[in-house]
mmCIF file of C-alpha atoms and ligand atoms in Angstrom:
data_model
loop_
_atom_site.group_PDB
_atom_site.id
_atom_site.type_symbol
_atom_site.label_atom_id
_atom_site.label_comp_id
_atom_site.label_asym_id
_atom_site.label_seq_id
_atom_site.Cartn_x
_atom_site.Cartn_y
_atom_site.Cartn_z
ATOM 1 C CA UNK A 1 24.068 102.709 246.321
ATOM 2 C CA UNK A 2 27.193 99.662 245.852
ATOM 3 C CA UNK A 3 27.835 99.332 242.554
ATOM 4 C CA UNK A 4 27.529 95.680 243.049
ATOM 5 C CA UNK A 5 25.882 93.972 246.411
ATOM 6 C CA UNK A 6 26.055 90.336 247.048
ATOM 7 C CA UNK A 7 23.509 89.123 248.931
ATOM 8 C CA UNK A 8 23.557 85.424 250.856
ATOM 9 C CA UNK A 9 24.665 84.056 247.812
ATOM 10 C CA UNK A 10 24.818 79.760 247.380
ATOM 11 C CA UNK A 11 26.120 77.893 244.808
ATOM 12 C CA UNK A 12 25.655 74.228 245.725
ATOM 13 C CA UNK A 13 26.281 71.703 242.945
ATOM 14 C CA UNK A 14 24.884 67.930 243.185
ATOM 15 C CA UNK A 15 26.434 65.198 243.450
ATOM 16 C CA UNK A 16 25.315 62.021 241.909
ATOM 17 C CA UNK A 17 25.567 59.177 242.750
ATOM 18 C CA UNK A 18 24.772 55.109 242.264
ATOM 19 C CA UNK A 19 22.500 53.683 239.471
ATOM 20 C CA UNK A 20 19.946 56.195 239.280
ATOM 21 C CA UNK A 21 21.795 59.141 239.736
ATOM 22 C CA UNK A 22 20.105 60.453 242.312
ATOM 23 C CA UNK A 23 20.776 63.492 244.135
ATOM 24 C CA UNK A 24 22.144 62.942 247.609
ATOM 25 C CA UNK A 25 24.934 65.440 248.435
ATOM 26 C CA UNK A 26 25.733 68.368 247.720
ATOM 27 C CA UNK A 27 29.124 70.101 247.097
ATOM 28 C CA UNK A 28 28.649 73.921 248.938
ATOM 29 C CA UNK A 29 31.167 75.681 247.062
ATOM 30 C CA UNK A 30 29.649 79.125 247.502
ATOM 31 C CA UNK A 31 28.124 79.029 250.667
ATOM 32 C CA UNK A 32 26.096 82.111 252.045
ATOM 33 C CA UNK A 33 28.664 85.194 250.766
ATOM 34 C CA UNK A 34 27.533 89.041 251.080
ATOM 35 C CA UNK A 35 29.554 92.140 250.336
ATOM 36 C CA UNK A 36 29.478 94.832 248.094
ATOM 37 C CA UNK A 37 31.918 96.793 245.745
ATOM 38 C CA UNK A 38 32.164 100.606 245.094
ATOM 39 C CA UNK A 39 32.160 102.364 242.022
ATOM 40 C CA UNK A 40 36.107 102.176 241.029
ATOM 41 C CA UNK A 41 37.427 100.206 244.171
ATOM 42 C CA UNK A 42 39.154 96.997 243.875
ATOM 43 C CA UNK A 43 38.201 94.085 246.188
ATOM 44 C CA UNK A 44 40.650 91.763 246.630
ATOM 45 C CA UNK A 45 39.299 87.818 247.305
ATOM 46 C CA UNK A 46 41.841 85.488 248.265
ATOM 47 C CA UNK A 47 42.338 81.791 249.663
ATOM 48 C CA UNK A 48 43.534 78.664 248.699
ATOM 49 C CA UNK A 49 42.613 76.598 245.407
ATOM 50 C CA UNK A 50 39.360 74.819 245.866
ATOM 51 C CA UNK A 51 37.724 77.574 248.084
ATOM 52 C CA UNK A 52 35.431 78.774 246.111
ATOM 53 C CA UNK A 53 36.799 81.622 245.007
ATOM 54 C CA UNK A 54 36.575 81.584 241.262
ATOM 55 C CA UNK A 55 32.954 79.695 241.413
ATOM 56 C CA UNK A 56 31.957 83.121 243.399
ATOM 57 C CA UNK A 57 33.455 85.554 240.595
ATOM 58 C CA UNK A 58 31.609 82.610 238.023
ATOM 59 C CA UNK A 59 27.995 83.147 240.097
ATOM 60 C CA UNK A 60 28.224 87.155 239.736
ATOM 61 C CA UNK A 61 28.971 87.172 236.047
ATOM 62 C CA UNK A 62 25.898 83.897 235.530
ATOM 63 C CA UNK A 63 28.455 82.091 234.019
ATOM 64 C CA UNK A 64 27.388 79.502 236.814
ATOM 65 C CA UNK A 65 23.871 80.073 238.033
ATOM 66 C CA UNK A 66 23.962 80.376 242.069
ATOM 67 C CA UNK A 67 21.685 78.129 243.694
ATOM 68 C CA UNK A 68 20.300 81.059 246.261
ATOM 69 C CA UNK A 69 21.078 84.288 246.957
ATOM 70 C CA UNK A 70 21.042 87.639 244.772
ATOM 71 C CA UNK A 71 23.508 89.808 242.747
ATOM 72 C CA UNK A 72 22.449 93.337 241.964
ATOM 73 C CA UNK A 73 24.552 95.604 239.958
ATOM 74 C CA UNK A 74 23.526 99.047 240.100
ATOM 75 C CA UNK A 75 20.337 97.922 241.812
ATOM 76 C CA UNK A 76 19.280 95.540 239.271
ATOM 77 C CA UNK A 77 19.029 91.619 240.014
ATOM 78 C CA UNK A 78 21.361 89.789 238.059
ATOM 79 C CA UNK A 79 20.291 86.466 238.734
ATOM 80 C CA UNK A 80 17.052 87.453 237.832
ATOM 81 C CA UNK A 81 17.766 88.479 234.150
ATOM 82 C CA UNK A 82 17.363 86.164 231.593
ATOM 83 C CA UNK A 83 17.751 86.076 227.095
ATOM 84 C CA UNK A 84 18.550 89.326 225.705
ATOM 85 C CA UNK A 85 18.081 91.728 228.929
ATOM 86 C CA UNK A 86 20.869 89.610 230.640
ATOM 87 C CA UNK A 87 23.159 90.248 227.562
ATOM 88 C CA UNK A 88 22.567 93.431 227.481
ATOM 89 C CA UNK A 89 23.319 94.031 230.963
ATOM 90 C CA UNK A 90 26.752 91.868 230.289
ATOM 91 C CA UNK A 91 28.088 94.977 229.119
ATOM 92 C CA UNK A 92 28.106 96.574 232.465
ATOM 93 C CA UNK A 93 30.159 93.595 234.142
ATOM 94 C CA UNK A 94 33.116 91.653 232.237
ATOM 95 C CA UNK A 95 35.435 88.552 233.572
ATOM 96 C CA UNK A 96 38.904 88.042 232.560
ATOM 97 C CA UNK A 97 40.528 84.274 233.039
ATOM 98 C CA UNK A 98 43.546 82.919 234.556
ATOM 99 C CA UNK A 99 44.640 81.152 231.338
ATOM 100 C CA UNK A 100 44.193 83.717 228.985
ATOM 101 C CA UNK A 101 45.125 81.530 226.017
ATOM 102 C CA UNK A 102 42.274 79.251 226.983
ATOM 103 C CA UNK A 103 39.840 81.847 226.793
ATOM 104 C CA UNK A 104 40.806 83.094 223.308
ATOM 105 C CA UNK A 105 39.333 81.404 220.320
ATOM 106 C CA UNK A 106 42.838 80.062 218.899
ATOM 107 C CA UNK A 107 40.876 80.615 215.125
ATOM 108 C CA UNK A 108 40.234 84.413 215.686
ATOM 109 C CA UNK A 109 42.825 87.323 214.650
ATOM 110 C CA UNK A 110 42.779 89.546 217.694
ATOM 111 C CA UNK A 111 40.714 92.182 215.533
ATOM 112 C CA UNK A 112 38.366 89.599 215.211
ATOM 113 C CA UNK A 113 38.447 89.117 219.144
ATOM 114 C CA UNK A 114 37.769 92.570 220.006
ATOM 115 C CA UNK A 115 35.856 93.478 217.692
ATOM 116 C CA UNK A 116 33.411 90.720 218.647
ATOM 117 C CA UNK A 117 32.459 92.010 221.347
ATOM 118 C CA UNK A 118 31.988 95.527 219.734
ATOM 119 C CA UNK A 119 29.962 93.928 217.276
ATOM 120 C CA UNK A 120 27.628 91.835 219.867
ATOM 121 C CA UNK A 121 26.608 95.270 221.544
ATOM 122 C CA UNK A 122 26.368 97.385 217.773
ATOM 123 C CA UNK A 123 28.600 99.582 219.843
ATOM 124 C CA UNK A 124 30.128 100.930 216.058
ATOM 125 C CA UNK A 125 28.531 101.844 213.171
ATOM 126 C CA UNK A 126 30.457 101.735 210.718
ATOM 127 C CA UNK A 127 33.605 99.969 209.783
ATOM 128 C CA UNK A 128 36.161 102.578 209.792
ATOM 129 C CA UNK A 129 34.919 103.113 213.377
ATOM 130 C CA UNK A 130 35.323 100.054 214.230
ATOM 131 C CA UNK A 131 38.532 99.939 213.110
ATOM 132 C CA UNK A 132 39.448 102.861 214.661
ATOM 133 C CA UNK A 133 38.186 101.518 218.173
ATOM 134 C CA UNK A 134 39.773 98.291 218.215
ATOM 135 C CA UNK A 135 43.150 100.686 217.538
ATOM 136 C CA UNK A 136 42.154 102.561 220.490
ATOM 137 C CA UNK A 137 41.631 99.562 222.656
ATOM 138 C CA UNK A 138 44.983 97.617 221.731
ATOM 139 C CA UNK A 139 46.703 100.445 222.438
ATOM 140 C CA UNK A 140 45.172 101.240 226.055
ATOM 141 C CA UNK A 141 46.721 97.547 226.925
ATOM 142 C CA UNK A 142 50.427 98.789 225.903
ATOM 143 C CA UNK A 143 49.914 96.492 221.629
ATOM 144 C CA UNK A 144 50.362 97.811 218.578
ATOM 145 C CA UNK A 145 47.661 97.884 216.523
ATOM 146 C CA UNK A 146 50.392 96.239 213.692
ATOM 147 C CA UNK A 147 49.660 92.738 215.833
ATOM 148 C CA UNK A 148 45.590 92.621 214.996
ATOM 149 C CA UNK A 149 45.831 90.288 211.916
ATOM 150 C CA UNK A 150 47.605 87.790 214.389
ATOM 151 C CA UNK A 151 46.545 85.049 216.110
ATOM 152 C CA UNK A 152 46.658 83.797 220.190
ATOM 153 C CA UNK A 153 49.552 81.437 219.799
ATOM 154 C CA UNK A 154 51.688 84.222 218.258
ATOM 155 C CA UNK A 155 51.899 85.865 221.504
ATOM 156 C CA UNK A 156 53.843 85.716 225.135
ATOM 157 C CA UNK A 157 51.201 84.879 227.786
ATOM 158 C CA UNK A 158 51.598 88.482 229.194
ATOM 159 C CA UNK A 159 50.281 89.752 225.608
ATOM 160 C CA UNK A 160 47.500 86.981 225.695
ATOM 161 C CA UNK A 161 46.447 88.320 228.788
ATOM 162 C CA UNK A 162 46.647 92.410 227.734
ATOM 163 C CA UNK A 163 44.318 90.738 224.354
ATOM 164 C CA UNK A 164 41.745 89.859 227.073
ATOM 165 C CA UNK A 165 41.824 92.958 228.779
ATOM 166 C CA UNK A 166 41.204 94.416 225.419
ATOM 167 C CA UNK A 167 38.330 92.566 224.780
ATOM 168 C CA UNK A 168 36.710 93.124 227.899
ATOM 169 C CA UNK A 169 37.422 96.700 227.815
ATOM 170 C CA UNK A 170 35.590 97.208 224.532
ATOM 171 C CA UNK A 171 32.397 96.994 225.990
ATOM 172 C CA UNK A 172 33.183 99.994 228.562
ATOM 173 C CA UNK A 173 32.218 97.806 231.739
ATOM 174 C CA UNK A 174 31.268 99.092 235.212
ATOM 175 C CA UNK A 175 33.237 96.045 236.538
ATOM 176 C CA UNK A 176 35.454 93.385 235.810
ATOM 177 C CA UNK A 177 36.112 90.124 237.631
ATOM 178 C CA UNK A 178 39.601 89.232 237.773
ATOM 179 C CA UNK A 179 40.028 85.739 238.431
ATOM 180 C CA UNK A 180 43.696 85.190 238.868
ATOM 181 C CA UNK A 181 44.949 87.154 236.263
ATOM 182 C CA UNK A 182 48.738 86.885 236.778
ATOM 183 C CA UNK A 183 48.789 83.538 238.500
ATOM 184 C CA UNK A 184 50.198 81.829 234.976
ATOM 185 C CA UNK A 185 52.558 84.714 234.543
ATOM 186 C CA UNK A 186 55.862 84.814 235.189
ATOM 187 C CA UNK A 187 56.721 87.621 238.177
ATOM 188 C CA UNK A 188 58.135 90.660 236.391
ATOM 189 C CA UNK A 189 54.923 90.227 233.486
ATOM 190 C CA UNK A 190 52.603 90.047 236.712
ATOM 191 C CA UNK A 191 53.922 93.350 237.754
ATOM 192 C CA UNK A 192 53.302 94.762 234.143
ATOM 193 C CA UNK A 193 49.544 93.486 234.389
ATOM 194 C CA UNK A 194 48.823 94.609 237.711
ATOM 195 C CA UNK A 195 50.384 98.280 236.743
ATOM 196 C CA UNK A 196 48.375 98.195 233.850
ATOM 197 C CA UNK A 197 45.193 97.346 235.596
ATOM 198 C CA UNK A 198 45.410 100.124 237.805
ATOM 199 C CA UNK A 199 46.092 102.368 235.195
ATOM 200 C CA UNK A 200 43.168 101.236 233.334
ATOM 201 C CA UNK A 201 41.054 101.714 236.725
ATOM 202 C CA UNK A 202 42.505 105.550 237.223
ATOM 203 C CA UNK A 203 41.426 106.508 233.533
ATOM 204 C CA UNK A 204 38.051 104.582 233.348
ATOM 205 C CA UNK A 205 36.726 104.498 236.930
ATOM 206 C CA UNK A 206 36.334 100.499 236.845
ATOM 207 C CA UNK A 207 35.593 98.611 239.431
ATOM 208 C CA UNK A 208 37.687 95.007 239.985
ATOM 209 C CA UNK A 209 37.065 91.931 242.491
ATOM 210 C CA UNK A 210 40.161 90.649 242.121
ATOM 211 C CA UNK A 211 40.767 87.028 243.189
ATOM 212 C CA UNK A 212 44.234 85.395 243.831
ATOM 213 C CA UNK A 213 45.487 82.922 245.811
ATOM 214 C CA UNK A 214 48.586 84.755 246.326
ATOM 215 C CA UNK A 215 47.864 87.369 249.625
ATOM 216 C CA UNK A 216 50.867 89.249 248.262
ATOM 217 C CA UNK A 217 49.144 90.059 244.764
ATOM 218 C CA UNK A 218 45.894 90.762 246.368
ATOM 219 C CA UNK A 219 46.853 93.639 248.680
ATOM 220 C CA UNK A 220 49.119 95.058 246.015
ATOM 221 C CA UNK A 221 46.234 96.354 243.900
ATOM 222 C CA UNK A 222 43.025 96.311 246.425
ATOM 223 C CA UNK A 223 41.838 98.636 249.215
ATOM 224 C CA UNK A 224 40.012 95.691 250.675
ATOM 225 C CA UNK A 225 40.404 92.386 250.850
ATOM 226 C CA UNK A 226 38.213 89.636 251.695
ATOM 227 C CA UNK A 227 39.647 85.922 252.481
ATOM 228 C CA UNK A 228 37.975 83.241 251.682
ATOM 229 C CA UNK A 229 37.775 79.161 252.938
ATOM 230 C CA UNK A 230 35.274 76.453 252.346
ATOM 231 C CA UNK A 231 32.721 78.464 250.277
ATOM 232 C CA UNK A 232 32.835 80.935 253.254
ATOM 233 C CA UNK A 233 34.388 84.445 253.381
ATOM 234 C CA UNK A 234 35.971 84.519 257.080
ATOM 235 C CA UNK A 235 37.842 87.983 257.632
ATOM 236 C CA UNK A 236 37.519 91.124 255.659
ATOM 237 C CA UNK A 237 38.919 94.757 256.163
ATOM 238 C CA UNK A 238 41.380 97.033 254.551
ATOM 239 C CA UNK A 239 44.179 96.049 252.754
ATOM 240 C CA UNK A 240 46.915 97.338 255.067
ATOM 241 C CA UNK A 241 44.828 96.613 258.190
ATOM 242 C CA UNK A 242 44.570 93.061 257.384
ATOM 243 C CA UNK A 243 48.326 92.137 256.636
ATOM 244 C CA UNK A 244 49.227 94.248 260.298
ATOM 245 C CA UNK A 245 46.659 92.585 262.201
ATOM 246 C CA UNK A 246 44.687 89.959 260.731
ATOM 247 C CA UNK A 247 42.187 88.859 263.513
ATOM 248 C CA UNK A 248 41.544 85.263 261.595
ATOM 249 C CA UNK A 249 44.129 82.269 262.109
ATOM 250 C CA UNK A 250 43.524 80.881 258.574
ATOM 251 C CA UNK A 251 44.201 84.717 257.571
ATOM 252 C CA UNK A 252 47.582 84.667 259.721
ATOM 253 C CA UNK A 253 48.530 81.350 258.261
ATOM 254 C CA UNK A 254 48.322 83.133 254.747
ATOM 255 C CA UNK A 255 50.098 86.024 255.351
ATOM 256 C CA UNK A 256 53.248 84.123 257.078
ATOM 257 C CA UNK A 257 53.703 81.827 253.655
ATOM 258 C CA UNK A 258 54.230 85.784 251.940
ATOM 259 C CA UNK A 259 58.251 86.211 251.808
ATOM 260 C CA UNK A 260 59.879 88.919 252.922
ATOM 261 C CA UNK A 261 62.452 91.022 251.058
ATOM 262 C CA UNK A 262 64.044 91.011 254.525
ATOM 263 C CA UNK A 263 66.928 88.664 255.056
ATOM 264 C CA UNK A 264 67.150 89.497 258.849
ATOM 265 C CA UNK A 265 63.232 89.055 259.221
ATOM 266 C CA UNK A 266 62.130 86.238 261.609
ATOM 267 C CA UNK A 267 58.965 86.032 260.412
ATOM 268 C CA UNK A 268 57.921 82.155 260.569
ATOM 269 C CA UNK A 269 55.969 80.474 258.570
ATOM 270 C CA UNK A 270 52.706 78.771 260.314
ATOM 271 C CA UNK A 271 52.078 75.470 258.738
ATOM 272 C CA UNK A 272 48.728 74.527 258.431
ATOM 273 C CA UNK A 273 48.125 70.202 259.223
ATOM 274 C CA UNK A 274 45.751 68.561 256.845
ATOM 275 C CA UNK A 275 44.178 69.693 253.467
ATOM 276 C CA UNK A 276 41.354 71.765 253.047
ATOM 277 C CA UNK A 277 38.137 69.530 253.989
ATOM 278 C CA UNK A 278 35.816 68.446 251.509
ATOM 279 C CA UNK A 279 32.594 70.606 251.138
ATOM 280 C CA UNK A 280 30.392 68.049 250.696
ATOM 281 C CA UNK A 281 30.954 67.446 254.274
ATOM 282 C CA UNK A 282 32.013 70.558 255.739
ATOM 283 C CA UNK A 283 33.252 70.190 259.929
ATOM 284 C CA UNK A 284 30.800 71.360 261.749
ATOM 285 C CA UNK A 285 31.053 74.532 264.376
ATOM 286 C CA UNK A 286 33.718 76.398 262.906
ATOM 287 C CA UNK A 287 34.441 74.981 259.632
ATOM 288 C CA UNK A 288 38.168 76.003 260.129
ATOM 289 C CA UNK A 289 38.752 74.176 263.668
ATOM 290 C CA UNK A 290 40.409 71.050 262.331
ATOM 291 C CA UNK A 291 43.091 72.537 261.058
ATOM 292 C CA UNK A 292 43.504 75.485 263.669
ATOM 293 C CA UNK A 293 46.131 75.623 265.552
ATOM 294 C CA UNK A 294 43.846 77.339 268.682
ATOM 295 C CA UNK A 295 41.031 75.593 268.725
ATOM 296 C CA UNK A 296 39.176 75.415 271.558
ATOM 297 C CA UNK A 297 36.065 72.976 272.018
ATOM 298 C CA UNK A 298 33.428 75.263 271.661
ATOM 299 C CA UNK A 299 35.057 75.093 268.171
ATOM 300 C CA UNK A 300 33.876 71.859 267.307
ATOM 301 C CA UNK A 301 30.365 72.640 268.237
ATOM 302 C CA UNK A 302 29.846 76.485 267.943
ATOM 303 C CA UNK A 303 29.701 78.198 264.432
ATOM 304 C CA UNK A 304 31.134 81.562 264.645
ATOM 305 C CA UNK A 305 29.343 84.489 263.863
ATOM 306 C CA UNK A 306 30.922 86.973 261.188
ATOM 307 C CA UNK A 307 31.289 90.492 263.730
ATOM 308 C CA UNK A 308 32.544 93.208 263.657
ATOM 309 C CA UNK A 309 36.046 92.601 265.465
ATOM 310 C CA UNK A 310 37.461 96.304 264.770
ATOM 311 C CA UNK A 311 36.643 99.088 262.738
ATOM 312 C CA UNK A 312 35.124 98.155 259.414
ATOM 313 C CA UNK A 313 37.177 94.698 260.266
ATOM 314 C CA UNK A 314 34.730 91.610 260.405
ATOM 315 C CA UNK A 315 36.077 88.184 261.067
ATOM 316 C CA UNK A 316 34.506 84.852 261.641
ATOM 317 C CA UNK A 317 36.476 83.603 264.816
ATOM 318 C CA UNK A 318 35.784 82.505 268.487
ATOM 319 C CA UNK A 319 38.738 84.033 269.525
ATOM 320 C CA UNK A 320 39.309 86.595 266.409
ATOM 321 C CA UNK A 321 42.723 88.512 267.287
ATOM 322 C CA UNK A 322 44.489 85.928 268.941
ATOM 323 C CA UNK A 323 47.532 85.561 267.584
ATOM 324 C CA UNK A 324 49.277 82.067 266.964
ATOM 325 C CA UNK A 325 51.718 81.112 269.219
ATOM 326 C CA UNK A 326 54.943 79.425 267.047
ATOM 327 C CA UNK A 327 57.164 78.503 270.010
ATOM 328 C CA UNK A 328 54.244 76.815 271.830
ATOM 329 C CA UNK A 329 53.434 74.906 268.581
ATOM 330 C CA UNK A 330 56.851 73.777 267.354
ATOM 331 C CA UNK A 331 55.567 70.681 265.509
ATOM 332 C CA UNK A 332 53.522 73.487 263.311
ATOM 333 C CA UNK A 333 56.180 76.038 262.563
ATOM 334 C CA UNK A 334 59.224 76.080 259.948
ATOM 335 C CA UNK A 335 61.563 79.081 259.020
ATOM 336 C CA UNK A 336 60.248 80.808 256.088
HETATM 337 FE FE1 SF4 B 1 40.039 78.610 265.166
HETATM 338 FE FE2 SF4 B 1 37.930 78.446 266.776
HETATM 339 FE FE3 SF4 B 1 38.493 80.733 265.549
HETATM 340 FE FE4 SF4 B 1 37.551 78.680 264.163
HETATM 341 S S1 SF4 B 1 36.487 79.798 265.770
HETATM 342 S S2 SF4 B 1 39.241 79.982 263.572
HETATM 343 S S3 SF4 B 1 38.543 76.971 265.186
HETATM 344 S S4 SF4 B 1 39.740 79.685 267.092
#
């Protein structure tokens, strides 16, 4: 049994509109999403801002209720919990934020922070223990436990963000949703993050789905990846696998804006035309085809099934494999 199994999962928010606000429209920002995640794996989820992405990590964790769809962790329906067996089953599963100073009460000493969440679960009895495990738990994320009478703004973002890791780490989860973790850090602290992650993951056996919109981050840390574009995931397979052969063009598109240590490389970048459409009114066929550079009509017309396109490689694509062709597109292509 998956540690956690997503199954057809919606999240479709109303839109309101004129004097009545009535219901019309709907905005489909999770939009039919299954996959699962192994006890201590890390599943990467990438695209670009506005996919869907973080709504997704949001739905698993009910910190926005999906609209259809299930979420069982260890077998048990998530979106089926409610009141105190839903917080007790919080323990199991634990989201850290993007802005990490955003997510910490700015009026809390960061022994007050983690010990909250000690305290929520009576996970100590006593306050010498507690004291003792808050210790413990600053000092897994690389602080000193001299910096617990402190407060948020006293720290570097990179700190902020090992406080948060601290505090979801107290509770022992089964799994943590990472939802771009390192995007507001600078590059050398996003290395120190993502090392520390994985350490964390080697010594406690968590599990991470760990969303970026930054290809590059994602495969550094996950077996698998998953990419993901209007509410939709479109390609998934292993790390390395996908970044030597992705099968999707949206997938291709990402991986050519990843620079290369490489002076001499020629990779070049493929420029996508347009902006991502809105999902209130998705395109219909493939949602993808008005800004893919080999489209064909059936496109337009023909939603693409999600197949198996190579071993334990799925992509959503008419023509999955078929590489873009830069010199036959020259209006689309500029030098990395
Ligand atoms: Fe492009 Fe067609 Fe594949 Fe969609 S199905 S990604 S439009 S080739």
């Amino acid at each position: 049994m998956s540690l956690l199994e997503v199954k057809n999962l919606k999240v479709h928010f109303p839109v309101k509109h004129g004097m009545f606000s009535r219901t019309h429209e709907f905005v489909k920002a999770v939009d039919d999403v299954s996959f699962a995640i192994e006890p201590g794996e890390t599943l990467g989820l990438v695209g670009e801002s506005g996919c869907g992405k973080t709504t997704l990590g949001r739905a698993i964790v009910r910190l926005v209720e999906p609209t259809a769809g299930n979420v069982l962790l260890d077998g048990e329906d998530v979106t089926r919990m409610n009141g105190s067996i839903l917080r007790a089953r919080r323990r199991k599963f634990q989201i850290i934020f993007q802005d990490p100073y955003g997510s910490l009460n700015p009026r809390m000493t960061v022994e007050q922070i983690v010990g909250e969440a000690l305290d929520i679960h009576k996970l100590t009895d006593s306050k010498p223990a507690r004291q003792k495990r808050i210790t413990e738990l600053l000092k897994a994320v690389g602080l000193d436990a001299i910096y617990a009478q402190r407060y948020p703004h006293e720290f570097s973002g990179g700190q902020r963000q090992r406080i948060g890791i601290a505090r979801a780490l107290a509770v022992e989860p089964e799994l943590i949703i990472c939802d771009e973790p390192v995007s507001a850090l600078d590059v050398s602290v996003q290395a120190q993050i993502i090392n520390l992650l994985r350490d964390l993951q080697q010594e406690r056996g968590i599990a991470y789905l760990f969303i970026a919109h930054d290809l590059a981050v994602v495969e550094h840390i996950s077996r698998r990846v998953m990419v993901m574009y209007l509410g939709k995931i479109v390609e998934t397979a292993d790390a390395k696998a996908i970044i030597r052969d992705p099968q999707h063009p949206y997938t291709q598109a990402l991986i050519s804006a990843i620079p290369e240590v490489d002076p001499e490389s020629k990779r070049q970048r493929i420029i996508l035309p347009g902006d991502v459409p809105s999902p209130i009114h998705p395109p219909g066929g493939c949602p993808f085809h008005p800004r893919c550079p080999i489209a064909e009509e059936r496109c337009r017309t023909e939603v693409p099934a999600f197949r198996e396109v190579a071993k334990n490689h799925f992509a959503a694509c008419h023509l999955a494999g078929t590489k873009i062709d830069l010199p036959r597109n020259p209006a689309r292509r500029e030098a990395v």
